[in-house]
CSV table of C-alpha atoms in Angstrom, one decimal:
chain,number,residue,atom,x,y,z
A,1,VAL,CA,0.1,30.6,3.9
A,2,LEU,CA,-0.8,26.9,4.6
A,3,VAL,CA,-2.7,26.8,1.3
A,4,LEU,CA,0.2,28.4,-0.4
A,5,LEU,CA,2.6,25.8,0.9
A,6,CYS,CA,0.2,22.9,0.2
A,7,SER,CA,-0.6,23.9,-3.4
A,8,LEU,CA,3.1,24.2,-4.1
A,9,ARG,CA,3.8,20.7,-2.9
A,10,ILE,CA,0.8,18.9,-4.2
A,11,PRO,CA,2.1,17.7,-7.7
A,12,ALA,CA,5.2,16.0,-6.1
A,13,LEU,CA,3.2,14.4,-3.3
A,14,GLU,CA,0.5,13.2,-5.7
A,15,PHE,CA,3.1,11.7,-8.0
A,16,GLU,CA,4.8,9.9,-5.1
A,17,LYS,CA,1.5,8.6,-3.8
A,18,LEU,CA,0.5,7.3,-7.2
A,19,PHE,CA,3.8,5.8,-8.4
A,20,LEU,CA,6.1,4.9,-5.5
A,21,PRO,CA,3.9,1.9,-4.6
A,22,HIS,CA,4.8,0.5,-8.1
A,23,LEU,CA,8.5,0.8,-7.5
A,24,ASP,CA,8.9,-3.0,-7.0
A,25,ALA,CA,7.0,-3.7,-10.2
A,26,ALA,CA,9.2,-1.2,-12.0
A,27,TYR,CA,12.3,-2.6,-10.6
A,28,ASN,CA,11.3,-6.2,-11.3
A,29,LEU,CA,10.6,-5.4,-15.0
A,30,ALA,CA,13.8,-3.4,-15.4
A,31,ARG,CA,15.7,-6.1,-13.6
A,32,LEU,CA,14.5,-8.8,-16.0
A,33,LEU,CA,14.9,-6.7,-19.1
A,34,MET,CA,18.4,-5.4,-18.2
A,35,ARG,CA,19.5,-8.7,-16.5
A,36,ASN,CA,21.6,-7.0,-13.9
A,37,ARG,CA,21.1,-5.0,-10.8
A,38,GLN,CA,23.1,-1.9,-11.6
A,39,ASP,CA,21.5,-1.2,-15.0
A,40,ALA,CA,18.1,-2.0,-13.5
A,41,GLU,CA,18.5,0.6,-10.7
A,42,ASP,CA,19.7,3.2,-13.2
A,43,VAL,CA,16.7,2.5,-15.4
A,44,VAL,CA,14.2,2.7,-12.6
A,45,GLN,CA,15.6,6.0,-11.4
A,46,GLU,CA,15.7,7.5,-14.9
A,47,SER,CA,12.2,6.2,-15.6
A,48,TYR,CA,10.8,7.9,-12.5
A,49,LEU,CA,12.3,11.2,-13.4
A,50,ARG,CA,10.9,10.8,-16.9
A,51,ALA,CA,7.6,9.9,-15.5
A,52,LEU,CA,7.6,13.0,-13.3
A,53,ARG,CA,8.3,15.2,-16.3
A,54,ALA,CA,5.5,13.5,-18.2
A,55,PHE,CA,3.2,13.7,-15.3
A,56,ALA,CA,1.2,16.5,-16.9
A,57,SER,CA,0.1,14.1,-19.6
A,58,PHE,CA,-1.1,11.5,-17.1
A,59,ARG,CA,-4.9,11.4,-17.4
A,60,GLY,CA,-5.7,9.3,-14.3
A,61,GLU,CA,-5.6,6.0,-16.2
A,62,ALA,CA,-4.2,2.9,-14.4
A,63,SER,CA,-1.0,4.0,-12.8
A,64,ARG,CA,0.9,0.7,-12.9
A,65,PRO,CA,0.7,0.2,-16.7
A,66,TRP,CA,1.6,3.8,-17.2
A,67,ILE,CA,4.8,3.7,-15.2
A,68,LEU,CA,5.7,0.3,-16.6
A,69,THR,CA,5.4,1.7,-20.1
A,70,ILE,CA,8.1,4.2,-19.2
A,71,VAL,CA,10.3,1.7,-17.6
A,72,ARG,CA,10.0,-0.6,-20.6
A,73,ASN,CA,10.8,2.1,-23.0
A,74,THR,CA,13.7,3.3,-21.0
A,75,SER,CA,15.1,-0.2,-20.7
A,76,PHE,CA,14.9,-0.8,-24.4
A,77,THR,CA,16.5,2.5,-25.2
A,78,ARG,CA,19.4,1.6,-22.9
A,79,LEU,CA,19.6,-1.9,-24.2
A,80,ARG,CA,19.9,-0.5,-27.7
A,81,ASP,CA,22.7,1.8,-26.6
A,82,ASN,CA,24.5,-1.0,-24.8
A,83,ARG,CA,24.2,-3.2,-27.8
A,84,SER,CA,25.6,-0.7,-30.2
A,85,ARG,CA,28.5,-0.2,-27.8
A,86,ALA,CA,28.8,-4.0,-27.2
A,87,ASP,CA,29.1,-4.7,-31.0
A,88,HIS,CA,32.4,-3.1,-30.9
A,89,ALA,CA,33.5,-4.9,-27.8
A,90,GLU,CA,32.4,-8.4,-29.0
A,91,TYR,CA,29.9,-8.8,-26.3
A,92,HIS,CA,28.3,-12.2,-25.9
A,93,GLU,CA,24.8,-12.2,-24.4
A,94,GLU,CA,24.8,-15.9,-23.8
A,95,LEU,CA,28.0,-15.8,-21.8
A,96,HIS,CA,26.8,-12.8,-19.9
A,97,VAL,CA,23.6,-14.6,-18.9
A,98,SER,CA,25.2,-17.9,-17.8
A,99,ALA,CA,27.7,-16.0,-15.7
A,100,GLY,CA,25.0,-14.0,-14.2
A,101,HIS,CA,23.6,-16.3,-11.5
A,102,THR,CA,22.4,-13.6,-9.2
A,103,PRO,CA,22.9,-13.5,-5.5
A,104,GLU,CA,19.2,-12.8,-5.1
A,105,ALA,CA,18.3,-16.1,-6.9
A,106,GLU,CA,21.0,-18.1,-5.2
A,107,SER,CA,20.0,-17.0,-1.8
A,108,LEU,CA,16.7,-18.8,-2.4
A,109,GLY,CA,18.7,-22.0,-2.6
A,110,ASN,CA,16.1,-23.3,-4.9
A,111,GLU,CA,17.0,-25.2,-8.0
A,112,ARG,CA,13.6,-24.8,-9.6
A,113,ALA,CA,13.8,-21.1,-9.1
A,114,LEU,CA,17.2,-20.9,-10.6
A,115,ALA,CA,16.1,-23.0,-13.6
A,116,VAL,CA,12.9,-21.0,-14.1
A,117,GLU,CA,14.8,-17.7,-13.9
A,118,ARG,CA,17.5,-18.9,-16.2
A,119,CYS,CA,14.9,-20.0,-18.8
A,120,VAL,CA,13.1,-16.7,-18.6
A,121,GLN,CA,16.4,-14.8,-18.9
A,122,LEU,CA,17.3,-16.8,-22.0
A,123,LEU,CA,14.1,-15.6,-23.8
A,124,PRO,CA,14.4,-12.9,-26.4
A,125,SER,CA,13.5,-9.6,-24.7
A,126,ASP,CA,10.1,-9.2,-26.6
A,127,PHE,CA,9.0,-12.6,-25.2
A,128,ARG,CA,10.5,-11.9,-21.8
A,129,GLU,CA,8.6,-8.7,-21.3
A,130,ALA,CA,5.4,-10.3,-22.4
A,131,ILE,CA,5.9,-13.1,-19.9
A,132,VAL,CA,6.8,-10.8,-17.1
A,133,LEU,CA,3.9,-8.5,-17.7
A,134,ARG,CA,1.5,-11.4,-18.0
A,135,GLU,CA,2.7,-13.8,-15.3
A,136,MET,CA,4.2,-11.5,-12.7
A,137,GLU,CA,2.1,-8.3,-13.2
A,138,GLU,CA,-1.0,-10.2,-14.3
A,139,LEU,CA,-1.9,-7.5,-16.8
A,140,SER,CA,-4.4,-8.2,-19.5
A,141,TYR,CA,-3.5,-8.7,-23.2
A,142,GLN,CA,-4.9,-5.2,-23.9
A,143,GLU,CA,-2.7,-3.6,-21.3
A,144,ILE,CA,0.4,-5.5,-22.5
A,145,ALA,CA,-0.4,-4.5,-26.0
A,146,GLU,CA,-0.5,-0.8,-25.0
A,147,ILE,CA,2.7,-1.0,-22.9
A,148,THR,CA,4.7,-2.8,-25.6
A,149,GLY,CA,3.1,-0.9,-28.5
A,150,VAL,CA,2.0,-3.9,-30.6
A,151,PRO,CA,-1.4,-5.3,-31.5
A,152,ARG,CA,-3.2,-7.6,-29.1
A,153,GLY,CA,-2.8,-10.5,-31.5
A,154,THR,CA,0.9,-10.1,-31.4
A,155,VAL,CA,0.9,-10.2,-27.6
A,156,MET,CA,-1.0,-13.5,-27.9
A,157,SER,CA,1.4,-15.0,-30.3
A,158,ARG,CA,4.5,-13.8,-28.4
A,159,LEU,CA,3.1,-15.4,-25.2
A,160,SER,CA,2.4,-18.6,-27.1
A,161,ARG,CA,5.9,-18.8,-28.5
A,162,ALA,CA,7.5,-17.7,-25.2
A,163,ARG,CA,5.7,-20.4,-23.3
A,164,ALA,CA,6.7,-23.0,-25.9
A,165,ARG,CA,10.3,-22.0,-25.5
A,166,LEU,CA,10.0,-22.0,-21.7
A,167,ALA,CA,8.5,-25.5,-21.8
A,168,ALA,CA,11.4,-26.8,-23.8
A,169,CYS,CA,14.0,-25.0,-21.7
A,170,LEU,CA,12.4,-26.2,-18.4
A,171,LYS,CA,12.2,-29.8,-19.6
A,172,ASN,CA,15.8,-29.5,-20.7
A,173,SER,CA,17.0,-28.3,-17.3
A,174,MET,CA,14.8,-30.1,-14.9
A,175,GLY,CA,13.8,-33.3,-16.8
A,176,ASN,CA,10.2,-34.3,-16.5
A,177,SER,CA,9.8,-33.1,-12.9
A,178,LEU,CA,8.2,-30.0,-14.4
A,179,LEU,CA,5.4,-31.9,-16.0
A,180,GLY,CA,5.3,-34.6,-13.3
A,181,GLY,CA,4.7,-32.2,-10.4
A,182,ARG,CA,2.2,-29.7,-11.6
A,183,THR,CA,-0.7,-31.0,-13.5
A,184,SER,CA,-3.1,-31.1,-10.7
A,185,HIS,CA,-6.0,-29.3,-12.2
A,186,ASP,CA,-7.7,-29.9,-15.4
A,187,LEU,CA,-10.3,-27.9,-17.3
B,1,MET,CA,-6.9,-26.8,-37.6
B,2,THR,CA,-3.7,-28.3,-36.3
B,3,CYS,CA,-2.7,-28.0,-32.7
B,4,ASP,CA,0.1,-25.6,-33.6
B,5,GLU,CA,-2.3,-23.2,-35.1
B,6,LEU,CA,-4.5,-23.6,-32.0
B,7,ASN,CA,-1.6,-22.9,-29.7
B,8,PRO,CA,-2.2,-19.1,-29.4
B,9,LEU,CA,-5.8,-19.8,-28.6
B,10,LEU,CA,-4.8,-22.3,-26.0
B,11,ASN,CA,-2.7,-19.6,-24.4
B,12,ALA,CA,-5.6,-17.2,-24.5
B,13,ARG,CA,-7.7,-19.9,-22.9
B,14,ILE,CA,-5.4,-20.3,-19.9
B,15,ASP,CA,-5.1,-16.5,-19.7
B,16,ASP,CA,-8.9,-16.1,-19.8
B,17,GLU,CA,-8.6,-13.8,-22.8
B,18,ILE,CA,-11.0,-15.7,-25.0
B,19,ASP,CA,-14.6,-14.9,-25.8
B,20,PRO,CA,-17.3,-17.4,-24.6
B,21,VAL,CA,-18.1,-18.8,-28.1
B,22,GLN,CA,-14.5,-19.6,-29.0
B,23,ARG,CA,-14.0,-20.9,-25.5
B,24,SER,CA,-16.7,-23.5,-25.7
B,25,ALA,CA,-15.7,-24.5,-29.2
B,26,LEU,CA,-12.1,-24.9,-28.0
B,27,ASP,CA,-13.0,-26.8,-24.9
B,28,SER,CA,-15.0,-29.3,-26.9
B,29,HIS,CA,-12.1,-29.7,-29.3
B,30,VAL,CA,-9.6,-30.3,-26.5
B,31,LYS,CA,-11.8,-33.0,-25.1
B,32,THR,CA,-11.5,-35.0,-28.3
B,33,CYS,CA,-7.9,-34.1,-29.3
B,34,SER,CA,-5.3,-35.6,-27.0
B,35,ALA,CA,-2.4,-33.6,-28.6
B,36,CYS,CA,-4.2,-30.3,-27.8
B,37,ALA,CA,-5.0,-31.6,-24.3
B,38,ALA,CA,-1.4,-32.3,-23.7
B,39,ASP,CA,-0.4,-28.9,-25.0
B,40,LEU,CA,-2.9,-27.3,-22.7
B,41,LEU,CA,-1.5,-29.2,-19.7
B,42,GLU,CA,2.0,-28.2,-20.7
B,43,LEU,CA,1.0,-24.6,-20.9
B,44,GLU,CA,-0.5,-24.7,-17.5
B,45,SER,CA,2.5,-26.3,-16.0
B,46,VAL,CA,4.8,-23.7,-17.5
B,47,ARG,CA,2.6,-21.0,-16.1
B,48,ASN,CA,2.4,-22.6,-12.7
B,49,ALA,CA,6.2,-23.0,-12.7
B,50,ILE,CA,6.7,-19.3,-13.4
B,51,ARG,CA,4.1,-18.1,-10.9
B,52,ALA,CA,5.4,-20.4,-8.2
B,53,ASP,CA,9.1,-20.2,-8.7
B,54,MET,CA,10.1,-17.1,-10.6
B,55,PRO,CA,11.7,-14.7,-8.1
B,56,TYR,CA,10.1,-11.3,-8.0
B,57,TYR,CA,12.8,-8.8,-7.6
B,58,THR,CA,12.0,-6.0,-5.1
B,59,ALA,CA,13.6,-2.6,-5.0
B,60,SER,CA,16.1,-2.2,-2.2
B,61,ALA,CA,15.5,0.5,0.5
B,62,ASP,CA,18.5,2.3,-1.0
B,63,LEU,CA,16.9,2.5,-4.4
B,64,ARG,CA,13.6,3.6,-2.9
B,65,ASN,CA,15.4,6.4,-1.1
B,66,GLN,CA,17.4,7.4,-4.1
B,67,VAL,CA,14.3,7.6,-6.3
B,68,ARG,CA,12.4,9.6,-3.7
B,69,SER,CA,15.2,12.1,-3.2
B,70,ALA,CA,15.8,12.3,-7.0
B,71,LEU,CA,12.1,13.1,-7.4
B,72,ARG,CA,12.1,15.8,-4.8
B,73,GLY,CA,15.2,17.3,-6.2
B,74,ALA,CA,13.8,17.3,-9.7
B,75,GLU,CA,10.5,18.7,-8.6
B,76,TYR,CA,12.1,21.8,-7.1
B,77,LEU,CA,15.0,22.3,-9.5
B,78,ASP,CA,14.3,21.0,-12.9
B,79,ARG,CA,10.5,21.4,-13.2
B,80,GLY,CA,10.4,24.3,-10.7
B,81,ALA,CA,12.7,26.5,-12.8
B,82,ARG,CA,10.4,26.4,-15.7
B,83,ARG,CA,7.1,26.6,-14.0
B,84,THR,CA,7.6,28.5,-10.7
B,85,GLY,CA,6.2,31.6,-12.2
B,86,TRP,CA,2.6,30.6,-12.8
B,87,ARG,CA,2.6,28.1,-10.0
B,88,VAL,CA,3.5,30.6,-7.4
B,89,TRP,CA,1.0,33.1,-8.8
B,90,GLY,CA,-1.6,30.3,-8.9
B,91,ALA,CA,-0.9,29.4,-5.3
B,92,ILE,CA,-1.2,33.1,-4.2
B,93,ALA,CA,-4.4,33.5,-6.2
B,94,ALA,CA,-5.8,30.3,-4.7
B,95,SER,CA,-5.1,31.5,-1.1
B,96,VAL,CA,-6.6,34.9,-1.8
B,97,ALA,CA,-9.7,33.3,-3.2
B,98,LEU,CA,-9.9,31.0,-0.3
B,99,CYS,CA,-9.6,33.8,2.2
B,100,ALA,CA,-12.4,35.7,0.3
B,101,LEU,CA,-14.6,32.7,0.3
B,102,VAL,CA,-14.1,32.1,4.0
B,103,THR,CA,-14.8,35.7,5.1
B,104,ALA,CA,-17.5,36.6,2.6
B,105,PRO,CA,-20.4,35.3,4.7
B,106,PHE,CA,-19.5,37.7,7.5
B,107,PHE,CA,-19.6,40.7,5.2
B,108,VAL,CA,-22.8,39.7,3.6
B,109,ASN,CA,-24.5,38.9,6.9
B,110,ALA,CA,-23.5,42.2,8.5
B,111,ARG,CA,-24.8,44.1,5.5
B,112,SER,CA,-28.2,42.4,5.4
B,113,GLN,CA,-28.5,42.8,9.1
B,114,ARG,CA,-28.1,46.6,8.9
B,115,GLN,CA,-30.6,46.7,6.1
B,116,PHE,CA,-33.1,44.6,8.1
B,117,VAL,CA,-32.8,47.0,11.1
B,118,ALA,CA,-33.3,50.0,8.8
B,119,GLU,CA,-36.5,48.4,7.3
B,120,GLU,CA,-37.9,47.6,10.7
B,121,LEU,CA,-37.4,51.1,11.9
B,122,LEU,CA,-39.0,52.5,8.7
B,123,SER,CA,-42.1,50.3,8.8
B,124,ALA,CA,-42.6,51.0,12.5
B,125,HIS,CA,-42.4,54.7,11.6
B,126,GLN,CA,-44.9,54.2,8.7
B,127,ARG,CA,-47.3,52.3,11.0
B,128,ALA,CA,-47.2,55.1,13.5
B,129,LEU,CA,-47.8,57.7,10.9
B,130,ILE,CA,-50.7,55.8,9.3
B,131,GLY,CA,-52.3,55.2,12.7
B,132,ARG,CA,-52.2,58.9,13.5
B,133,ALA,CA,-53.5,59.8,10.0
B,134,TRP,CA,-56.3,57.3,10.3
B,135,THR,CA,-57.5,58.5,13.7
B,136,SER,CA,-57.4,62.2,12.7
B,137,PHE,CA,-59.2,61.3,9.5
B,138,ARG,CA,-61.9,59.4,11.4
B,139,ARG,CA,-62.3,62.4,13.7
B,140,THR,CA,-62.4,65.1,11.1
B,141,SER,CA,-64.5,63.4,8.4
B,142,THR,CA,-66.9,60.5,7.9
B,143,ARG,CA,-67.8,61.2,4.3
B,144,SER,CA,-67.5,58.2,2.0
B,145,SER,CA,-66.0,60.3,-0.9
B,146,MET,CA,-63.2,61.2,1.5
B,147,VAL,CA,-62.6,57.5,2.2
B,148,GLN,CA,-62.5,56.7,-1.4
B,149,ARG,CA,-60.0,59.5,-2.1
B,150,GLU,CA,-57.7,58.6,0.8
B,151,ALA,CA,-57.9,54.7,0.7
B,152,PRO,CA,-55.3,54.2,-2.1
B,153,VAL,CA,-52.9,56.4,-0.4
B,154,LEU,CA,-53.3,54.4,2.8
B,155,ALA,CA,-52.9,51.1,0.9
B,156,THR,CA,-49.6,52.2,-0.4
B,157,CYS,CA,-48.5,53.1,3.1
B,158,TYR,CA,-49.5,49.7,4.4
B,159,ARG,CA,-47.6,47.8,1.7
B,160,PRO,CA,-44.3,46.8,3.3
B,161,SER,CA,-41.4,48.3,1.5
B,162,TYR,CA,-38.6,45.9,0.6
B,163,ARG,CA,-36.9,48.5,-1.6
B,164,ARG,CA,-33.5,49.5,-0.4
B,165,VAL,CA,-33.7,52.5,1.8
B,166,SER,CA,-31.1,55.2,1.7
B,167,THR,CA,-30.8,56.5,5.1
């Protein structure tokens, strides 16, 4: 009877054990792609349900890129839906972003953090996801390429252009303090 | 090559995604090219700014609980509805197999023990018979032709029998 009960519960438990530890990573990615809390939470929940349904196709590869792929695809599907709806309602992304100084970021009380986040939020979503996956999740170019479904060279050029934009944006919002403060180590 | 063209490689350099040959070529170029050196410093400062100051959003306890309970609900309702059939049978088969596996050694042992006892009894019986036959043979006859005739028979009796005995 014990075996019977255990074998019935194993897939769910195994899934939770593998993927719940990545909930923060999933939420962070969704939060930065969707740009607001409610959408991000919806995306995360939907992604985990999708992941559970797709669990049979999981072959024991790295679990974090696997769940992040689903989060990323769910986010983009939802963004596309939102955009097609927003086109009718004359939705302005720029307005939305500048109005969206989040309580989370404000509570840090840190100007730098606000500026950095704002600059990241202003990036186009392709660039933003590359930056999040590279700088916050510290994934390799190959893993990012697999998650975003583009060649490795595209990941490299996206990161390059994203960082160029970030540099310009940060200089703009913080003056030269960015370059003044953090050039401690050389090659 | 201009510094703009090199920019993706500079990115690969700070991300450590560049092969050693390109890397040493790039490094020696950067040493002589002040524009590229400045670009590289800028890239590093951008990266450091993000790594140091970008807030990492964490899932709230509410979200965690919601996800967990949604997963459990989905596991039993959605997925369960389609697959309960083979999963239940699989579970039953697994438990039966496990029971069999656990109890099998007892059956096997018991059986071989019975067989062992039977064989012991039989060979004791054979030895007794042979002993009696031999002494009566020694008593009744000392002719060598008799020994030659009887010896193979005795040899077969002495050979311990491992064949299964039906008792």
